Every structure is written in C-alpha cells, then in structure tokens.
PDB file of C-alpha atoms in Angstrom:
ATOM      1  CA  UNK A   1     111.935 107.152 129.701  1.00 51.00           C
ATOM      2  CA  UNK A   2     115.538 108.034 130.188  1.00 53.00           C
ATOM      3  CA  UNK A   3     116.480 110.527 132.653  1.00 54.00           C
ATOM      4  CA  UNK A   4     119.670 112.059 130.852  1.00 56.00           C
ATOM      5  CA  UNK A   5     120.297 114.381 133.427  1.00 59.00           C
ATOM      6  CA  UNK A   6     120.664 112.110 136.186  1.00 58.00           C
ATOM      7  CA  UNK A   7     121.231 109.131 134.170  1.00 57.00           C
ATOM      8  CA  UNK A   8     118.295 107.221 135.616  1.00 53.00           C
ATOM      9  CA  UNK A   9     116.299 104.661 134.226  1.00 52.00           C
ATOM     10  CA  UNK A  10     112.330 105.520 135.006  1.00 51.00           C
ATOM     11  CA  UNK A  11     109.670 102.469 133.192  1.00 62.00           C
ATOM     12  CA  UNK A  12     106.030 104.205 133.246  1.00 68.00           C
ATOM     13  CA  UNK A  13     104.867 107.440 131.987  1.00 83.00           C
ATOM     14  CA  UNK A  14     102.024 109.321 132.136  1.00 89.00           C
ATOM     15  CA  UNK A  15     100.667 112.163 130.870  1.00 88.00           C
ATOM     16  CA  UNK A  16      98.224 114.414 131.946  1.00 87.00           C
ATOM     17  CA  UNK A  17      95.207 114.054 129.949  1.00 82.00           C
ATOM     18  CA  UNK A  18      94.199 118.319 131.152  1.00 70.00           C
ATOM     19  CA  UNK A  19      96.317 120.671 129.449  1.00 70.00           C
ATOM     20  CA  UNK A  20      99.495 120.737 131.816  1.00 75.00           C
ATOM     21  CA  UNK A  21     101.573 119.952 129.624  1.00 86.00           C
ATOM     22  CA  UNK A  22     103.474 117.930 132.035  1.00 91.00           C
ATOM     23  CA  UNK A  23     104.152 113.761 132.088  1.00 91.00           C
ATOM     24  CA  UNK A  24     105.097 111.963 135.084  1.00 92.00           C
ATOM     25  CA  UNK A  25     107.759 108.945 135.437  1.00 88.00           C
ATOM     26  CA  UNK A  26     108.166 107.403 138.639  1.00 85.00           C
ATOM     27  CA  UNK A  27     111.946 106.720 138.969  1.00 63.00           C
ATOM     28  CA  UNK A  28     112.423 102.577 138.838  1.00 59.00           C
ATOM     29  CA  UNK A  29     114.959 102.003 141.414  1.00 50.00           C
ATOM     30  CA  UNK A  30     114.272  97.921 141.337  1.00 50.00           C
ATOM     31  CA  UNK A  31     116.522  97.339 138.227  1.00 53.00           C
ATOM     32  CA  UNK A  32     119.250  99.662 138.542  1.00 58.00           C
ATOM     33  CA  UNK A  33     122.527 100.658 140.380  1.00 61.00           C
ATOM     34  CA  UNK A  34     124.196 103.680 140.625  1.00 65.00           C
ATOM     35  CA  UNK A  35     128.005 104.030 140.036  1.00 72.00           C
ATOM     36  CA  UNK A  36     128.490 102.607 143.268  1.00 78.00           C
ATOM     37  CA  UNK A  37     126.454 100.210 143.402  1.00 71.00           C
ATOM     38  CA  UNK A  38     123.686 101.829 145.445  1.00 73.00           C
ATOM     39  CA  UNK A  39     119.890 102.271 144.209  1.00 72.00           C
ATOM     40  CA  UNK A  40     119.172 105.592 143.417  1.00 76.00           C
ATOM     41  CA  UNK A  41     116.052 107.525 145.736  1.00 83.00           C
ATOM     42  CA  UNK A  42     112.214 106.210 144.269  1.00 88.00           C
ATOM     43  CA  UNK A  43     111.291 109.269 142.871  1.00 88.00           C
ATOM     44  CA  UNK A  44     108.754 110.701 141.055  1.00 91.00           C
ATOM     45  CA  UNK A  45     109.585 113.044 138.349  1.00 89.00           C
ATOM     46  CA  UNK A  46     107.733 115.379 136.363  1.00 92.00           C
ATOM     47  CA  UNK A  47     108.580 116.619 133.014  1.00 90.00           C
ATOM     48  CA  UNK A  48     107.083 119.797 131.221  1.00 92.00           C
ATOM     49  CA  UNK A  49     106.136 118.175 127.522  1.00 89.00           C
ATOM     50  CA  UNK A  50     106.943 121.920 126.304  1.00 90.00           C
ATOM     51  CA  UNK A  51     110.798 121.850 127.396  1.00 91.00           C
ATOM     52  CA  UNK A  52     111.853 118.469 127.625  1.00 88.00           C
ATOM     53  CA  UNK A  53     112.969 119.463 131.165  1.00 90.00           C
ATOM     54  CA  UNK A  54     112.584 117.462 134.326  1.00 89.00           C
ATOM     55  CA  UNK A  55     110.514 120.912 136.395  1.00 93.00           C
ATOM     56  CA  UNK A  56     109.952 118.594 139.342  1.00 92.00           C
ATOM     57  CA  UNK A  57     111.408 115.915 141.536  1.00 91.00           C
ATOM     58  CA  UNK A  58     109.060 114.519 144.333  1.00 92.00           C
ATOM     59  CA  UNK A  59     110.615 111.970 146.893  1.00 92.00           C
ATOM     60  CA  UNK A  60     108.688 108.916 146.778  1.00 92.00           C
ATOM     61  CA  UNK A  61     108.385 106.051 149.837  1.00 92.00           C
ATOM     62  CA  UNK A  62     109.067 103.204 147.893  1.00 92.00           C
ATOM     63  CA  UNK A  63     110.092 102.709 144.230  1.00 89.00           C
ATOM     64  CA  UNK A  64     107.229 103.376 142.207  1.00 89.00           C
ATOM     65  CA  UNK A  65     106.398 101.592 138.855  1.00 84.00           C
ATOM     66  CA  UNK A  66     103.055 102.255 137.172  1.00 89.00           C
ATOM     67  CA  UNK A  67     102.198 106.034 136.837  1.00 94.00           C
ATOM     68  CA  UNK A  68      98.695 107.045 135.875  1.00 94.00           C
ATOM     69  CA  UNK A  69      96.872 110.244 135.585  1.00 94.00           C
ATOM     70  CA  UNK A  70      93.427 110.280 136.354  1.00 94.00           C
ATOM     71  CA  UNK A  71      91.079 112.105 134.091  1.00 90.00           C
ATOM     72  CA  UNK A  72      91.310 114.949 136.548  1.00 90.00           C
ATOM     73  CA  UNK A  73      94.782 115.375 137.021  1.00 92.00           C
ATOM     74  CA  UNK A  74      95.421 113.416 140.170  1.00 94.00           C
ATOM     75  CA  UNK A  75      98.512 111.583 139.869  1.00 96.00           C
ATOM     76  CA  UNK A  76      98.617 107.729 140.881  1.00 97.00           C
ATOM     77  CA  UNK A  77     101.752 105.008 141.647  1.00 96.00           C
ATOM     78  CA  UNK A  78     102.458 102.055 142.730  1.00 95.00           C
ATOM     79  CA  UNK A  79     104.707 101.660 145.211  1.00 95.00           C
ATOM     80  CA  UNK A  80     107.171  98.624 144.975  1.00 91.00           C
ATOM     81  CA  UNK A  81     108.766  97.920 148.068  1.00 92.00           C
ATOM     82  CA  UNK A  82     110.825  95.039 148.678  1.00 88.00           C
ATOM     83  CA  UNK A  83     112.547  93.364 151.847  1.00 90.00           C
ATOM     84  CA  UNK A  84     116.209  93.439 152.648  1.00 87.00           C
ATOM     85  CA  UNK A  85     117.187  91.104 150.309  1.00 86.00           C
ATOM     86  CA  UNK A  86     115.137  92.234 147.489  1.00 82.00           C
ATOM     87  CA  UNK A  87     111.885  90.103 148.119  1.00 85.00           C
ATOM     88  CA  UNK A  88     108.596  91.631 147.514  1.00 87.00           C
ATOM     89  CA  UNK A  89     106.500  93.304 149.997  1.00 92.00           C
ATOM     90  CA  UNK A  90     102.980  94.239 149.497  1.00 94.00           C
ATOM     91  CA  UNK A  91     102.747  97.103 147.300  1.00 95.00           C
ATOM     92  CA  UNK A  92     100.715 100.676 147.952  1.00 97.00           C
ATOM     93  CA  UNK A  93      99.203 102.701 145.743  1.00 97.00           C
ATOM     94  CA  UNK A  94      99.696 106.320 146.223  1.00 96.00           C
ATOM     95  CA  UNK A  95      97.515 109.037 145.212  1.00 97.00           C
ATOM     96  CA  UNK A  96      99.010 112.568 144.739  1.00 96.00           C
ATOM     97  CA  UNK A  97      96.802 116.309 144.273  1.00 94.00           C
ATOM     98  CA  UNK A  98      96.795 116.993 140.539  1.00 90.00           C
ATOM     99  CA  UNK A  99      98.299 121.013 141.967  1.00 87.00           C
ATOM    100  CA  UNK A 100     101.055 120.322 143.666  1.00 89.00           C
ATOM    101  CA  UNK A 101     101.120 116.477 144.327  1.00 93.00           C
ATOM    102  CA  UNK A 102     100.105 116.557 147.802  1.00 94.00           C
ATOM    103  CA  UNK A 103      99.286 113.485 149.180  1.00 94.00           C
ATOM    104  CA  UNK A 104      95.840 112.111 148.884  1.00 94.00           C
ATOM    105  CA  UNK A 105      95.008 109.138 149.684  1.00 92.00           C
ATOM    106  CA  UNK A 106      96.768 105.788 149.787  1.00 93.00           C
ATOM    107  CA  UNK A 107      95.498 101.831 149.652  1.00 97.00           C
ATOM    108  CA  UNK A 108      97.255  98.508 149.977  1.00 96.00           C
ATOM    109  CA  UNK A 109      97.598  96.285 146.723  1.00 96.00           C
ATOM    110  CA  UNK A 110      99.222  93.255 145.942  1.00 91.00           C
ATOM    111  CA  UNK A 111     102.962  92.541 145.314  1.00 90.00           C
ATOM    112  CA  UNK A 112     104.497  94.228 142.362  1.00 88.00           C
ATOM    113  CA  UNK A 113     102.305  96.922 140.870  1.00 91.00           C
ATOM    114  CA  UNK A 114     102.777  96.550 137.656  1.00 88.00           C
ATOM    115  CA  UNK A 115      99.212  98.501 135.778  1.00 90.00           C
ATOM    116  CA  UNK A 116      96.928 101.460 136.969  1.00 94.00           C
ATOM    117  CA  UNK A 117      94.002 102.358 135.269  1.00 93.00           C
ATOM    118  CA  UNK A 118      91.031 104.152 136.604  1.00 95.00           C
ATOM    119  CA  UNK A 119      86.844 104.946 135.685  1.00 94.00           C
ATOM    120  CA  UNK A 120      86.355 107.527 133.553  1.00 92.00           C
ATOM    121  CA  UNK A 121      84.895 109.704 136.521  1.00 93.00           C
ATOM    122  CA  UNK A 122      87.857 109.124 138.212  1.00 92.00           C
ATOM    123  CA  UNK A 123      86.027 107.198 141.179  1.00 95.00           C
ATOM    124  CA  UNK A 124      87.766 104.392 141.609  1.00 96.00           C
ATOM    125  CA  UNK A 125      90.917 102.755 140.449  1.00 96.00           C
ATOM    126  CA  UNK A 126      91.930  99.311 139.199  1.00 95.00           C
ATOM    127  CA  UNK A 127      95.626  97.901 139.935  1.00 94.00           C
ATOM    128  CA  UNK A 128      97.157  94.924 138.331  1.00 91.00           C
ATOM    129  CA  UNK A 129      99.993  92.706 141.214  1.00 89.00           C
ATOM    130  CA  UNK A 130     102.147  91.290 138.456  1.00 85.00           C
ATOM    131  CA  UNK A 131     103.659  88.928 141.987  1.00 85.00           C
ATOM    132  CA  UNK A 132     100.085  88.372 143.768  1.00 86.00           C
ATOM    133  CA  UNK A 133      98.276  87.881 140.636  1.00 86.00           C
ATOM    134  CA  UNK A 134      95.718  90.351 141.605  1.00 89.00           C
ATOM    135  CA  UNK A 135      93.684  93.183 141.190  1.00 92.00           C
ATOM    136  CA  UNK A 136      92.936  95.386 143.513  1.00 95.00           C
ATOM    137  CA  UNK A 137      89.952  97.729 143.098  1.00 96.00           C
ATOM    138  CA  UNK A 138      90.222 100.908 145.246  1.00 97.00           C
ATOM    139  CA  UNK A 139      87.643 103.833 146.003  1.00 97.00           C
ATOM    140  CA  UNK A 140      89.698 106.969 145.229  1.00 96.00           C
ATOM    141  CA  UNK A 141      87.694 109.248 147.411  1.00 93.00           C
ATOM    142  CA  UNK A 142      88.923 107.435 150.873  1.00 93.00           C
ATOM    143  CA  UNK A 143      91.263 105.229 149.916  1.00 94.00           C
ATOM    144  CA  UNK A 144      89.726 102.151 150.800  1.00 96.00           C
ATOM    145  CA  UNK A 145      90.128  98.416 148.960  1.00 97.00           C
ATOM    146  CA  UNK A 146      86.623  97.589 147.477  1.00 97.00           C
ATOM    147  CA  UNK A 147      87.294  94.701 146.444  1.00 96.00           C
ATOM    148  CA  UNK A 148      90.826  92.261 145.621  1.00 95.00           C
ATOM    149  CA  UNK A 149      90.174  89.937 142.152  1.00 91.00           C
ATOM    150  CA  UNK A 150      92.231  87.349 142.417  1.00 88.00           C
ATOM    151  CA  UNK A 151      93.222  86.819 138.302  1.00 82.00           C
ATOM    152  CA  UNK A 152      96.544  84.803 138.112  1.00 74.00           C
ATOM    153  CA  UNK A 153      99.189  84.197 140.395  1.00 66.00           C
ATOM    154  CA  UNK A 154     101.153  82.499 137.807  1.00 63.00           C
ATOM    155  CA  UNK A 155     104.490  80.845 139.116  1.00 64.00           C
ATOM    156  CA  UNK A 156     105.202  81.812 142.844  1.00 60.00           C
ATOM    157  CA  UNK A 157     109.217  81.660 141.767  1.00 63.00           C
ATOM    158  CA  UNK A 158     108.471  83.925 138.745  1.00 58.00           C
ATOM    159  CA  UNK A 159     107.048  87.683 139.025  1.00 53.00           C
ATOM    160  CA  UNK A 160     104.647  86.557 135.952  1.00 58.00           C
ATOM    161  CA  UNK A 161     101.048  86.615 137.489  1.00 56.00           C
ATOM    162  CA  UNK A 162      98.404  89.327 136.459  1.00 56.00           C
ATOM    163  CA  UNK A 163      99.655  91.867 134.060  1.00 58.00           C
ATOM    164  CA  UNK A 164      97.949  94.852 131.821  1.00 60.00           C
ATOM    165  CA  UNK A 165      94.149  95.766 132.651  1.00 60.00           C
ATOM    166  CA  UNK A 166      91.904  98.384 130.354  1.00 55.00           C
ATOM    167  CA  UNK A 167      88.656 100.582 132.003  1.00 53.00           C
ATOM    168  CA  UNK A 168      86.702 100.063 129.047  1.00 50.00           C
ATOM    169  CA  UNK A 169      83.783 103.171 128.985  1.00 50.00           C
TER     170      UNK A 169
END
C-alpha cells in the first residue's frame, strides 16, 4: 500500500476479518528515506475500506512489517528494529486492542518479522524471522514464547531464512 497523502511506502496489510471496515498497514520505515534523507516515524496506520482515507495514525516503537488481524479484531506487528548502522535486532511482536489499539501484550521473536498468522480461536500466534530463520510461537493471552522452531536460517549475510507460514484449520 501507498500512502498518497504522506507519500509513504507501507508493505503489509490487513484487514479486519469483523465488519470494521477498516485495514491496517504498518508504515515500513526500513526501505525508505524521506526528502531529506531521514526515515520517516514506524507507524501504524489505519484506513476505513469505506473512504479510502487514512482515519488513524498510531506511533509505533520500531518499524513494523507484518500486520495481522486476529479473528477477533486484535491487531498484531512485528516490530523491526535495527542497530545504528542498520543491523538487525531481535524483533517484537506487538499486540494492539481490536477498540482502540491499546496495547496488549507483547513477545520477543526472531530477527526480521517478516509473517504473522494466528489459530483460528485467536489463542496463539505463529511468526516467521525471515533473518533468524525462525518461528516463534506465542500465547496471545500473556504474551509469553511457547515455543521458538528453528526452520531455516538460510545465509547469515543474506536476510533469506524462514519466510511465509499458513494456520491451516
């Protein structure tokens, strides 16, 4: 998605699978510049499918990449953060309130989020580290890391380990 507006570059949408009407980008600020060179605020903006319009801006702590909306309406990213000079740092998933995107819960995950899926039920979530190579599996009612799968690291100079996952019912 293309923020016109702002002229921002966002990568994953979502859209809320409960009658909102609204889709969610989280505002890539990895492969961009501004005019002056700077990388715009990670951001997470939400769009009302009706309008077209960008109704909501929300600040995020890191740039976020994957965006996925949990069969109830709770809004998850990954967080991308990198070092000073543009390494990767361990990633965080972020869970937001489906009214009003309050903070939720949050949980550690590899390097690079690059995929979030989650159960049907909404219990737990699955994301892909395209850097680590793994996926993390984290209960969404605390927060906590059940489990790490480690899948495929790939090449430690390339970002090309793990990449897509599906929650099959």
């Amino acid at each position: 998605m293309l923020d016109l507006t702002e002229r921002t570059l966002t990568e994953e949408i979502a859209v809320s699978p409960d009658g909102r009407r609204r889709a969610y980008a989280a505002g890539m600020a990895l492969h961009h510049r501004t005019a002056d060179g700077s990388a715009p605020p990670p951001t997470l903006l939400v769009v009302d499918t009706a309008t077209h319009e960008v109704v909501e801006r929300e600040p995020l702590a890191a740039p976020g990449c994957p965006v996925h909306v949990a069969a109830d309406g709770r809004v998850l990213i990954g967080l991308a953060p990198t070092d000073a000079g543009g390494a990767p740092l361990d990633g965080r998933l972020t869970v937001l309130a489906a009214d009003g995107l309050a903070p939720q819960a949050g949980a550690p995950v590899g390097q690079v989020p690059i995929t979030i899926r989650t159960t049907p039920d909404g219990a737990r979530a699955f994301v892909a580290g395209l850097r680590s190579g793994t996926v993390h599996v984290v209960d969404l009612a605390d927060g906590s890391v059940i489990t790490v799968l480690d899948v495929d690291p790939g090449d430690p100079d390339t970002t090309q380990g793990a990449h897509g996952i599906a929650c099959l019912p």
